[in-house]
Coordinates of C-alpha atoms and ligand atoms in Angstrom, one line a residue:
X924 CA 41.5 -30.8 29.5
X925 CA 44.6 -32.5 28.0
X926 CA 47.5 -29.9 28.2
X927 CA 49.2 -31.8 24.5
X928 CA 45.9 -30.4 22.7
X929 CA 47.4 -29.2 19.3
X930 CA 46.3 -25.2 18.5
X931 CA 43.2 -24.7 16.4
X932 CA 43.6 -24.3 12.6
X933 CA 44.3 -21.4 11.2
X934 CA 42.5 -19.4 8.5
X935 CA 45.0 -19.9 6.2
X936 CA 45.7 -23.9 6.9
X937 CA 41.2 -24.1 6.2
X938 CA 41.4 -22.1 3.0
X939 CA 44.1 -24.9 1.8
X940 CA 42.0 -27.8 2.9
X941 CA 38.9 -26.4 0.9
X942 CA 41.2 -25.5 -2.2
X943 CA 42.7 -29.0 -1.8
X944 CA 39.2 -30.9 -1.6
X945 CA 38.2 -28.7 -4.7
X946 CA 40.8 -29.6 -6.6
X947 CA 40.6 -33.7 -5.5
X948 CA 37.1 -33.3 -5.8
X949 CA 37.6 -32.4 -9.8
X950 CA 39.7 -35.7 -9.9
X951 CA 36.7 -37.8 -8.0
X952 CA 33.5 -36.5 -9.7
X953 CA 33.5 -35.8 -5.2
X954 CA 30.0 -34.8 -3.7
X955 CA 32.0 -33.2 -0.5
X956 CA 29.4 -31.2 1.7
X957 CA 31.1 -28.4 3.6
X958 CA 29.3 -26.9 6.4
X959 CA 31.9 -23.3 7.6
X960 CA 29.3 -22.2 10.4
X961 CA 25.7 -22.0 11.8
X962 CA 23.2 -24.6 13.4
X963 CA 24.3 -27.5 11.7
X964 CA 28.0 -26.7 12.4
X965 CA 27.4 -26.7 16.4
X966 CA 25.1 -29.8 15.9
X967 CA 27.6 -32.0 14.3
X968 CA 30.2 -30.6 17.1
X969 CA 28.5 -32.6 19.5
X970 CA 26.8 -36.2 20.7
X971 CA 24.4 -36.9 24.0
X972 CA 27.3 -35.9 26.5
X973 CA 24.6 -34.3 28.3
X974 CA 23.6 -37.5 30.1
X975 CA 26.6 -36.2 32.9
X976 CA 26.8 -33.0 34.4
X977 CA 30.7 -33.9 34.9
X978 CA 31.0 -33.6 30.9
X979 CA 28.6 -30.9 30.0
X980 CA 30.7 -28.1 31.4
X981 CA 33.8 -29.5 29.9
X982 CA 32.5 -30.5 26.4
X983 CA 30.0 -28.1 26.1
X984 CA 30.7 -25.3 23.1
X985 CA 33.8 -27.3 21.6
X986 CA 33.2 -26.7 18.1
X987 CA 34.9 -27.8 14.7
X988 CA 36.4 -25.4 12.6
X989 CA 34.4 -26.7 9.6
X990 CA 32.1 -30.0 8.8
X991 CA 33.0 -31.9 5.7
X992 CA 30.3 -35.0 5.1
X993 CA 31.7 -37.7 2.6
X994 CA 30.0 -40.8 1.3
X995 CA 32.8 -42.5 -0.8
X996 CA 36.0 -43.8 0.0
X997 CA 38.2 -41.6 -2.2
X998 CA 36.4 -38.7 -0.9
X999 CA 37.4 -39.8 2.4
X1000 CA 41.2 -40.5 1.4
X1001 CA 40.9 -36.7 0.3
X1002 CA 39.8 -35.2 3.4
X1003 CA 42.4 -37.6 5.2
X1004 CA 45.0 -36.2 2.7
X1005 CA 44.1 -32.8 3.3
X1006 CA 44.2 -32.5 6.7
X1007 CA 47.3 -34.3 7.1
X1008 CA 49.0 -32.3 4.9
X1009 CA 47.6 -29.2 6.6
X1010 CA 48.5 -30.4 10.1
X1011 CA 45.0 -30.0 11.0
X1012 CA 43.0 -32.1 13.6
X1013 CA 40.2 -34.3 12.1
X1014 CA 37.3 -36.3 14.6
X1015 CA 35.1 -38.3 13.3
X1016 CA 31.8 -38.8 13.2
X1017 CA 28.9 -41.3 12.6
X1018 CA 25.8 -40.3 13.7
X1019 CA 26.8 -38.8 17.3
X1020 CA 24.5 -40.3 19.8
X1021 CA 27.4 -41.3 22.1
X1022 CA 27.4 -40.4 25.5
X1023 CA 30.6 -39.0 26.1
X1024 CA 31.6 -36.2 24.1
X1025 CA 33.6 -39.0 21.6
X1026 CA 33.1 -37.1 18.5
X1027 CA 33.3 -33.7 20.1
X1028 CA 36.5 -32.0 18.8
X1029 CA 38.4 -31.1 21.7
X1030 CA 40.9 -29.2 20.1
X1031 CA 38.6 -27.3 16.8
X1032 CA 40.2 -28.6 13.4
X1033 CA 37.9 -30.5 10.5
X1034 CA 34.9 -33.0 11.7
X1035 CA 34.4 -35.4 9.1
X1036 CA 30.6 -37.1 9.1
X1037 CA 30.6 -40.5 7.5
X1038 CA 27.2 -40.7 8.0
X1039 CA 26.7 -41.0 3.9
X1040 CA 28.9 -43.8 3.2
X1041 CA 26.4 -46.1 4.3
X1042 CA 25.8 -49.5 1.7
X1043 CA 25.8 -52.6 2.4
X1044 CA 28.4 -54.5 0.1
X1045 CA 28.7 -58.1 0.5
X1046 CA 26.8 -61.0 2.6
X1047 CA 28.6 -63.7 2.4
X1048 CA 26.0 -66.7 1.8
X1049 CA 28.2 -69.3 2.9
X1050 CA 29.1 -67.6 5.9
X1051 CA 26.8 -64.7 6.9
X1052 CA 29.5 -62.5 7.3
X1053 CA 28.4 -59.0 5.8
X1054 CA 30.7 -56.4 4.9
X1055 CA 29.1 -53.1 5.1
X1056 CA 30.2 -49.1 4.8
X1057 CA 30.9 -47.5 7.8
X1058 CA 28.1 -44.3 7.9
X1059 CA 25.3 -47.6 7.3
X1060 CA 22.5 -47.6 10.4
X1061 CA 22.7 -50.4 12.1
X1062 CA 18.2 -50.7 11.5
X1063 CA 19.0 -49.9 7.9
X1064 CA 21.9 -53.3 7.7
X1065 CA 19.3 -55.0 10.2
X1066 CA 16.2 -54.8 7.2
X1067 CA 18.6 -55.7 4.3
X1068 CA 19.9 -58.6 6.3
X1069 CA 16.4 -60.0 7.4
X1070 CA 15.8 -60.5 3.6
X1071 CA 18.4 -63.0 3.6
X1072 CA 17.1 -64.3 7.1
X1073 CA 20.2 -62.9 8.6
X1074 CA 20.2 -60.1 11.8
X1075 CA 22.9 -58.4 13.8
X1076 CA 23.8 -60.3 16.9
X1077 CA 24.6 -57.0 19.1
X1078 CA 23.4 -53.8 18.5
X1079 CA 23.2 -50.5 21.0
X1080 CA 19.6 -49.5 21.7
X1081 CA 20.3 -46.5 19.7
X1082 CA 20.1 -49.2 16.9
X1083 CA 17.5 -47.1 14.9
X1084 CA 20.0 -44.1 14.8
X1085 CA 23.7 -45.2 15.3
X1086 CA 25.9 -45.9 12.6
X1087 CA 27.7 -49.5 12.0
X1088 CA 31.2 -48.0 12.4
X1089 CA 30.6 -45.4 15.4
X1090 CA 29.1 -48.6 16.8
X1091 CA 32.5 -50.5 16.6
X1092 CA 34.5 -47.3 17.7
X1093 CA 32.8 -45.5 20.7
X1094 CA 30.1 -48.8 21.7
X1095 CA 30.8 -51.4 23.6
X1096 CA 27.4 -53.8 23.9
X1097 CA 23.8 -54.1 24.2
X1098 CA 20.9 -55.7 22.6
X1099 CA 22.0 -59.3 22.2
X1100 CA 25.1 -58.5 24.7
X1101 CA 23.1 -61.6 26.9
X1102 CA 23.9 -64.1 24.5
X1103 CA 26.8 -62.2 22.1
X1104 CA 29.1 -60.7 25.3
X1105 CA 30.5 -57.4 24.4
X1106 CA 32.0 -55.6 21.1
X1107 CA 35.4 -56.5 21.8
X1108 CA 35.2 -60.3 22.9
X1109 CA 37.4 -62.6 19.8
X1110 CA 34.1 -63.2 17.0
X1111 CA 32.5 -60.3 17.4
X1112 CA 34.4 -58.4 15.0
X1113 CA 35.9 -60.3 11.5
X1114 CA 37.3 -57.0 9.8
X1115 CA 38.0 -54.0 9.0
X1116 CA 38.6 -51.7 6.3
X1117 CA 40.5 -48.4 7.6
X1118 CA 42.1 -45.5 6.2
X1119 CA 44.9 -44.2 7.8
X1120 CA 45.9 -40.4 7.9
X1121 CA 48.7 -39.8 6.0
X1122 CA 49.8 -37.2 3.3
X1123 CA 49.0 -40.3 0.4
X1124 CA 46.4 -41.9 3.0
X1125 CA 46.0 -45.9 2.5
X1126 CA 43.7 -48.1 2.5
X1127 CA 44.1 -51.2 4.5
X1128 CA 42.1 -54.3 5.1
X1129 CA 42.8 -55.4 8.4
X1130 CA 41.4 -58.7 9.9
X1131 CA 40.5 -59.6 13.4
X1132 CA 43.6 -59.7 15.0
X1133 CA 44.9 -56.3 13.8
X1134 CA 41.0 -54.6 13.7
X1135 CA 41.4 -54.9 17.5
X1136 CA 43.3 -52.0 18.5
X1137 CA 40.7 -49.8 16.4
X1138 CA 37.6 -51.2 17.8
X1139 CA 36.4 -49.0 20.6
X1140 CA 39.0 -46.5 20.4
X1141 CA 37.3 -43.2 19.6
X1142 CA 38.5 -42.9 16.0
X1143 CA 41.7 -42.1 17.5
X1144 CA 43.9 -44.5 15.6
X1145 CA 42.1 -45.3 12.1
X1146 CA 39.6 -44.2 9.7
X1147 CA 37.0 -46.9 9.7
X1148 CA 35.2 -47.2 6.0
X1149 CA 33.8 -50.7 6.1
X1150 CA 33.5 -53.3 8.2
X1151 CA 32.8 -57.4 8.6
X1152 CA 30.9 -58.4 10.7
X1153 CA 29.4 -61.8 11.7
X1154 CA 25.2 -62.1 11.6
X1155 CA 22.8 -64.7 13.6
X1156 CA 19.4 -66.4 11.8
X1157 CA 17.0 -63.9 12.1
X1158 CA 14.3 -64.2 14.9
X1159 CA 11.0 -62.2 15.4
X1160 CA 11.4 -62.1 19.3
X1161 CA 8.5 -61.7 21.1
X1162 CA 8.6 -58.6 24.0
X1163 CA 7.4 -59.8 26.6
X1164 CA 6.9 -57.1 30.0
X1165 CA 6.8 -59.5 33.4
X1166 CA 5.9 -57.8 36.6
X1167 CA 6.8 -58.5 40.0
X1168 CA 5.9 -57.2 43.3
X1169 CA 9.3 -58.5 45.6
X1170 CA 12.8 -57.5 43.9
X1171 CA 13.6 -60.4 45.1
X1172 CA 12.2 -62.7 43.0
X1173 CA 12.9 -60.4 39.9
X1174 CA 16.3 -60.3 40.9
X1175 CA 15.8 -64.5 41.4
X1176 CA 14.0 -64.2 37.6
X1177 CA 17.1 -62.2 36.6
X1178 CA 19.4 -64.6 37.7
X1179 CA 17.9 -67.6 36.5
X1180 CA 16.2 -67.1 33.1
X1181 CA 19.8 -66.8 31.1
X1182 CA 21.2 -70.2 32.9
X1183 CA 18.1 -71.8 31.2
X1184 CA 18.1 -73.2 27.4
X1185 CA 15.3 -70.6 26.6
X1186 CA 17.0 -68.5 23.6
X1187 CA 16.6 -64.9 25.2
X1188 CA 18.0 -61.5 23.1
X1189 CA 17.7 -59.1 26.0
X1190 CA 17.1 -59.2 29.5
X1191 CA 16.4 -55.7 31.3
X1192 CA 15.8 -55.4 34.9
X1193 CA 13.6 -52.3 36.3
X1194 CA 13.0 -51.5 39.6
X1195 CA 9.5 -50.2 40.3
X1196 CA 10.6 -46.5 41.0
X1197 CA 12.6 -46.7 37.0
X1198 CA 9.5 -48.4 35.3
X1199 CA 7.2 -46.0 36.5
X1200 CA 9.3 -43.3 35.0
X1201 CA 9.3 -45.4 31.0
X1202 CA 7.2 -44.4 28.8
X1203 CA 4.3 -46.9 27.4
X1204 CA 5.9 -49.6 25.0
X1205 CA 3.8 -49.7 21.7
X1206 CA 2.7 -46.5 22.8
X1207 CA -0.1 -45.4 25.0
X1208 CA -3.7 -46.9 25.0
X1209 CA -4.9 -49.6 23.0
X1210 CA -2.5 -52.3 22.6
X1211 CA 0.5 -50.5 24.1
X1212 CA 2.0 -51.5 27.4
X1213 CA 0.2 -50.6 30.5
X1214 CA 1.7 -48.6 33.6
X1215 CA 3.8 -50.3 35.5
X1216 CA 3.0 -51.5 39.4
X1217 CA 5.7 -53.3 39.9
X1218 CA 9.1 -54.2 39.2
X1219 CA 9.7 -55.0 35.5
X1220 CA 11.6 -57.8 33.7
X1221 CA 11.5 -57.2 30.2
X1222 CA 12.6 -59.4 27.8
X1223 CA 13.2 -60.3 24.0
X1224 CA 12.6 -64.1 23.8
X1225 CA 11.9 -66.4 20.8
X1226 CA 8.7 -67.8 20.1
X1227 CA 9.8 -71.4 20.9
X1228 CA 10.1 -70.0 24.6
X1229 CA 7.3 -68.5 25.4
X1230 CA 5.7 -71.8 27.0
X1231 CA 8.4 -72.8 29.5
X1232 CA 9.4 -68.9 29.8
X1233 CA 6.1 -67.7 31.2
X1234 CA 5.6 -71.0 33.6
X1235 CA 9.0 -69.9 35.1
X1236 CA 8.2 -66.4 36.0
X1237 CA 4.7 -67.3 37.6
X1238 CA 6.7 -70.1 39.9
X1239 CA 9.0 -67.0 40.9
X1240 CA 5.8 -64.7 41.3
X1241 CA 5.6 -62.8 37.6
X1242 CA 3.1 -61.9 35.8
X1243 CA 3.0 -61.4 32.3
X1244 CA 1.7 -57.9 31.9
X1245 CA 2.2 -56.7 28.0
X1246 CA 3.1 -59.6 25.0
X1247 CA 4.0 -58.4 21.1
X1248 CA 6.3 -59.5 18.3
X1249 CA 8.5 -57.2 17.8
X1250 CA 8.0 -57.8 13.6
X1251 CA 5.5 -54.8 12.5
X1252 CA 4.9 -53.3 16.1
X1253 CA 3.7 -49.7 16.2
X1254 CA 4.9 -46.9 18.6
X1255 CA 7.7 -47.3 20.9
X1256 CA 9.9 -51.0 20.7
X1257 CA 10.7 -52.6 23.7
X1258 CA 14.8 -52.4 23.2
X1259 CA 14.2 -48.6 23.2
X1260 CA 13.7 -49.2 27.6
X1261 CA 16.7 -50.9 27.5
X1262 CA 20.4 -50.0 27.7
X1263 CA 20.9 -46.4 27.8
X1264 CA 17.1 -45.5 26.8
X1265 CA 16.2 -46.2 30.1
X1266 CA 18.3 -43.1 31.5
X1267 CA 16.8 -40.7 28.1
X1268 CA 13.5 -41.7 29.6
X1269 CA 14.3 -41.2 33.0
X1270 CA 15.9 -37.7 32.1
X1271 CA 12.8 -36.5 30.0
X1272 CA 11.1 -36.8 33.1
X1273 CA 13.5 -35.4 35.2
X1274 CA 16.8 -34.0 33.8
X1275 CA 18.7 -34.0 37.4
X1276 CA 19.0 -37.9 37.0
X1277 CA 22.6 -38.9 35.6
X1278 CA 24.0 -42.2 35.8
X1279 CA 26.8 -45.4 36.4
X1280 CA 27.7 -48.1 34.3
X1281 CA 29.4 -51.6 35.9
X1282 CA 29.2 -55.2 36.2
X1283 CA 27.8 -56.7 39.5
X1284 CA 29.7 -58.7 41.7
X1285 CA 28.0 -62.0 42.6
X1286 CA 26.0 -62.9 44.7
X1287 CA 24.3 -59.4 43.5
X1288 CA 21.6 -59.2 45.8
X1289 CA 24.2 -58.3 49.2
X1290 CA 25.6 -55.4 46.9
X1291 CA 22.3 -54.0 45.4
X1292 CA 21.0 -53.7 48.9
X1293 CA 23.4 -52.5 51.2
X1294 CA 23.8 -49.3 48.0
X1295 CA 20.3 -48.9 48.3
X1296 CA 20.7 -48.5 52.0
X1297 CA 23.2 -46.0 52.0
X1298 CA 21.6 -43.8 48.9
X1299 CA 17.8 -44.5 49.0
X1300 CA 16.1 -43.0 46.2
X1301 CA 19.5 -41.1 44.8
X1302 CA 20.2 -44.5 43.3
X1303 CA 17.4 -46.4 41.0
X1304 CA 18.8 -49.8 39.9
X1305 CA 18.7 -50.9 36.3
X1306 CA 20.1 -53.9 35.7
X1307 CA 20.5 -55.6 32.4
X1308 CA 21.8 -59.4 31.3
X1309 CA 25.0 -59.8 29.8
X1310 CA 27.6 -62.3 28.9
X1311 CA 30.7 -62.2 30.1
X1312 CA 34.1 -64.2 29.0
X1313 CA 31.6 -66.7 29.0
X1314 CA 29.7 -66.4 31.8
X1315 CA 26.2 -64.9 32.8
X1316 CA 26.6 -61.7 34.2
X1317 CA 24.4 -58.9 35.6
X1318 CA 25.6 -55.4 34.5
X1319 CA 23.8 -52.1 35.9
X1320 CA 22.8 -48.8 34.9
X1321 CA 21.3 -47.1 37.6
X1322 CA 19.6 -43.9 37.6
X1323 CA 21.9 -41.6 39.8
X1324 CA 20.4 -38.3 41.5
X1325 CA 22.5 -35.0 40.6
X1326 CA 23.9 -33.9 44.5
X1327 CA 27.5 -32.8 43.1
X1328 CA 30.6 -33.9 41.9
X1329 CA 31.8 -35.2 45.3
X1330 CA 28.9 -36.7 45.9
X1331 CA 29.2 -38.7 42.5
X1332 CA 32.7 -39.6 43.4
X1333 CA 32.0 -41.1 46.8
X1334 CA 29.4 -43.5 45.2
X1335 CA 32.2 -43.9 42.6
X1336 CA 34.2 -45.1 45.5
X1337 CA 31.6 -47.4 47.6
X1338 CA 30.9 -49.2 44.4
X1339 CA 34.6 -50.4 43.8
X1340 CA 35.0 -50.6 47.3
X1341 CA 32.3 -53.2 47.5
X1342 CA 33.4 -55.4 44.7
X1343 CA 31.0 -53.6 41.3
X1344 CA 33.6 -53.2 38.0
X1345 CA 32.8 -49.7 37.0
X1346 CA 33.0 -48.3 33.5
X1347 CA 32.8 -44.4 34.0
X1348 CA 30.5 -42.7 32.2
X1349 CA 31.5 -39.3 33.3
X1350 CA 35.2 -39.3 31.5
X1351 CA 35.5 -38.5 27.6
X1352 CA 38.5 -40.7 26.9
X1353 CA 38.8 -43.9 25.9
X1354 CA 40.8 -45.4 29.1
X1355 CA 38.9 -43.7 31.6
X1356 CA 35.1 -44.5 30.3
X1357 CA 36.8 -48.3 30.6
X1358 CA 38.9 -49.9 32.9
X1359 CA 41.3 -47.0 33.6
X1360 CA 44.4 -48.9 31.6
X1361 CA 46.3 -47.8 28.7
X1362 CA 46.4 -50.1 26.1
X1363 CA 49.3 -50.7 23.9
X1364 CA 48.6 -51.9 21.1
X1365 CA 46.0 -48.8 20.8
X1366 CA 48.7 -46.8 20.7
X1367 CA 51.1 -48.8 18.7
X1368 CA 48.2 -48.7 16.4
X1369 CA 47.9 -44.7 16.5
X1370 CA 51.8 -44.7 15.4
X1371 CA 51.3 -46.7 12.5
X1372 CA 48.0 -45.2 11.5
X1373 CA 48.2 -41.4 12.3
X1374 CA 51.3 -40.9 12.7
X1375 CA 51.0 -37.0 13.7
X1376 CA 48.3 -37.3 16.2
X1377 CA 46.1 -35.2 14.4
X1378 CA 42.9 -38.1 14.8
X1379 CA 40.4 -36.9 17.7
X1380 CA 43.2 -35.2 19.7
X1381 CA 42.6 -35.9 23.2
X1382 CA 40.8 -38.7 23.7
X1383 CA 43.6 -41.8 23.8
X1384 CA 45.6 -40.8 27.0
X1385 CA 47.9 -43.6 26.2
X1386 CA 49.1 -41.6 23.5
X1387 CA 49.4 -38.0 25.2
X1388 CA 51.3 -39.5 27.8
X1389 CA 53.7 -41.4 25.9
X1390 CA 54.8 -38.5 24.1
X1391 CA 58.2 -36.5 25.5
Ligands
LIG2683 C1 19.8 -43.2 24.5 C2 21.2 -43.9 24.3 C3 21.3 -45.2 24.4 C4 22.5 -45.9 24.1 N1 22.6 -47.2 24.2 C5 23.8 -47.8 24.0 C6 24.0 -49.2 24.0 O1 23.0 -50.0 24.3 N2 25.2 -49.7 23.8 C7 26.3 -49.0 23.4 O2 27.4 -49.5 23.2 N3 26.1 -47.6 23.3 C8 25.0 -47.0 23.6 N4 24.8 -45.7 23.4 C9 25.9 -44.9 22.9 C10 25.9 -44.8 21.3 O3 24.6 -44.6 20.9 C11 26.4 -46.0 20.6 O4 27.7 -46.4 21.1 C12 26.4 -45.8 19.1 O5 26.7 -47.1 18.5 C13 27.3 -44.8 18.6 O6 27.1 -44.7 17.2 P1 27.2 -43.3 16.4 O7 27.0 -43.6 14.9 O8 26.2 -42.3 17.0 O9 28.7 -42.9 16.7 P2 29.2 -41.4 17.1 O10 28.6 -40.9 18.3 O11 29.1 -40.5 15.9 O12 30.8 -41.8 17.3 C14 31.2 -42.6 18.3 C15 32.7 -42.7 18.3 O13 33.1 -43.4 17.1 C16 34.0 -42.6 16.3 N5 33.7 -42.9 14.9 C17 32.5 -42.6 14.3 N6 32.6 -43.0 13.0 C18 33.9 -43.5 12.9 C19 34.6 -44.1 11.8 N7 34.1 -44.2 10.6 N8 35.9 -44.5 12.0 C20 36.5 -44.4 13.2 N9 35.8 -43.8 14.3 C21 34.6 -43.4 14.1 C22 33.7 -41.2 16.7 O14 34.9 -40.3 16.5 C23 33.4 -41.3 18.2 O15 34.6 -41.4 18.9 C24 23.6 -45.1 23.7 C25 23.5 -43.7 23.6 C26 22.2 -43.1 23.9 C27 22.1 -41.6 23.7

């Protein structure tokens, strides 16, 4: 743990914050929901850090102090107020399906869930550029933009449950990543609208340029309550599940499919040993997906491709095993393999797999295979399209056996050794879970925006270590 971690709150400094939010709340007409203890206390303490066995002992019982859930601005300017005035810690919160421990509160002090600030205010017709409240789920902003023939152009596969703004602050890619590249590449993000935390908190609309620092940085520098984004013309993209029986030509089909002009959402890669582990998409029997026997592309395409799409994967050796729209499909959607799903399926059906994260180096193939020597079946690959600085990438996700700490490390070390970028899942702030670098203007950001520290105390190293 971080030795700068400021003390938990006292019973005096809580008693103020309530008193405080009572009396604001008088001046707001506020519909504050405190939770002091129980259940729902410990659950919104914590997010899906249980995917490492590094984190869980670490993370595991960090609780807040108390749970205040807001769903208007002002109410969050109180609760900003409040605790800055109080010198009391405040994390925030969405709907906490990250993976590592990003809204747990390190150091106690207020959680604030902005899970009920969640309208959509303005698409821009002209444009397509939606502004929407930060606690809005990004399924929910999805169906109100398809009326308008407008859809998100990323979205984590925990689309149906994450929020918009814990997107933005602890994601980083996914569903549409093949075509869109990665939260933080210049386009993906217009705006923002952030509060800082300050004794009379502000409100500031930030555009692209400043919004950067305060996308994916943990809600350690900035209060996000709305934010603009930019949409694509809705497509109903048809799943499609293609089988192979050589990696090789899967990898080949991997390769190849996003160099073509076929207009492709997602692109996941399973190796026979992961697919068998999935559960059935569209959900068992009738209609749903059948078990797999082979390694498994699966892919969101549009309609337009489906011609050219499926004459390519049966010169490589695919066959198309399972085809549905994804508009109106029962049961289980296809996007929910993908990403990080894959490892929630892989774990219900055994919890000692864990996982990596990392870009490929190219070729792929040399790399894939001489780690799959040396592991065997400790390492499962999952790999999944993505688009990076402009080029077609292959990223992986590959189910990782539990042997140990060291054990985790040394594969840690043979994958930089051999050329993979790795993005560790396994550290809970926001330098180490990326490319191990502090960033300044995260930091500079901080200084401006919390000027005490007190936002999600321990996760922005840059900011621990700058301090005397
Ligand atoms: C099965 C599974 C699959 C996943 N797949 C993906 C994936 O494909 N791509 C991906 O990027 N991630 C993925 N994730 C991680 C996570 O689901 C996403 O990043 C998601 O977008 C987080 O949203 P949330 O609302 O749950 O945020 P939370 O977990 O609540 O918060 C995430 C971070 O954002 C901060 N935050 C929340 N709200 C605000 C705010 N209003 N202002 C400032 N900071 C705020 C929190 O303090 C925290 O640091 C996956 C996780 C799981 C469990």
């Amino acid at each position: 743990m971080p030795d700068d971690l400021p003390a938990a709150a006292t019973a005096a400094q809580l008693a103020a914050i309530e008193a405080e939010l009572k009396r604001s709340g008088g001046a707001t007409g506020s519909g504050l929901k405190l939770v002091r203890n129980g259940p729902e206390l410990a659950r919104l303490s914590r997010d899906c850090f249980d995917y490492s066995p590094v984190l869980q002992p670490l993370l595991s019982g960090r609780l807040a102090q108390l749970v205040v859930r807001a769903s208007r601005l002002e109410e969050v300017q109180a609760v900003a107020a409040a605790c800055s005035r109080q010198g009391v810690s405040l994390t925030l919160r969405g709907s906490g399906t990250g993976n590592y421990g990003q809204c747990v509160p390190l150091a106690g002090g207020v959680v604030l869930d902005l899970s009920g600030l969640n309208r959509m205010r303005q698409l821009e017709a002209s444009s397509g550029i939606v502004t929407v409240e930060a606690g809005c789920l990004l399924a929910d902003l999805d169906r109100q933009l398809s009326v308008s023939g407008r859809s998100l152009r990323l979205a984590p596969s925990t689309w149906r449950s994450a929020t918009v703004a814990g997107f933005i602050a602890g994601g980083s890619g996914g569903i549409g990543s093949l075509r869109w590249g990665f939260l933080r590449d210049p386009g993906n993000l217009i705006g923002l609208e952030v509060v800082t935390l300050e004794a009379e908190p502000r409100v500031l609309q930030l555009d692209a340029k400043a919004s950067r620092p305060i996308n994916h940085a943990y809600g350690t520098n900035g209060i996000i309550t709305a934010v603009r984004l930019p949409t694509a013309a809705a497509v109903n993209w048809q799943q499609l599940v293609v089988e192979f029986s050589h990696w090789d030509s899967a990898l080949e089909a991997a390769r190849m499919l996003p160099g073509t002009a076929l207009m492709l959402h997602t692109l996941c890669l399973l190796e026979e040993a992961v697919a068998r582990q999935m559960p059935a998409i569209g959900g068992q029997g009738a209609g749903g997906c059948p078990v797999a026997r082979g390694h498994r592309l699966l892919l969101l395409a549009a309609p337009d491709t489906l011609e050219i799409l499926l004459h390519l994967m049966a010169d490589l050796g695919g066959t198309l095993i399972w085809q549905a729209p994804e508009q109106g499909q029962r049961g289980l959607p296809l996007r929910e393999l993908c990403w990080n799903h894959t490892t929630l399926h892989a774990r219900a059906h055994d919890p000692a797999w864990t996982y990596l994260q990392m870009l490929l180096p190219q070729p792929e193939a040399p790399f894939l295979s001489a780690l799959k020597q040396r592991w065997g079946e400790d390492l499962l690959w999952h790999l999944e399209g993505v688009r990076q600085q402009g080029c077609q990438r292959l990223a992986a996700i590959p189910l990782v056996r539990w042997r140990g700490a060291e054990s985790l490390a040394e594969l840690i070390a043979e994958v930089n050794q051999s050329g993979g970028l790795l993005f560790n899942p396994h550290a809970f702030n926001v330098e180490d879970g990326g490319l191990g670098v502090i960033d300044a203007d995260q930091v500079s950001a901080k200084r401006a925006y919390d000027p005490a520290g007190l936002l999600n105390p321990g996760k922005l190293r840059g900011w621990s270590e700058q301090k005397p």
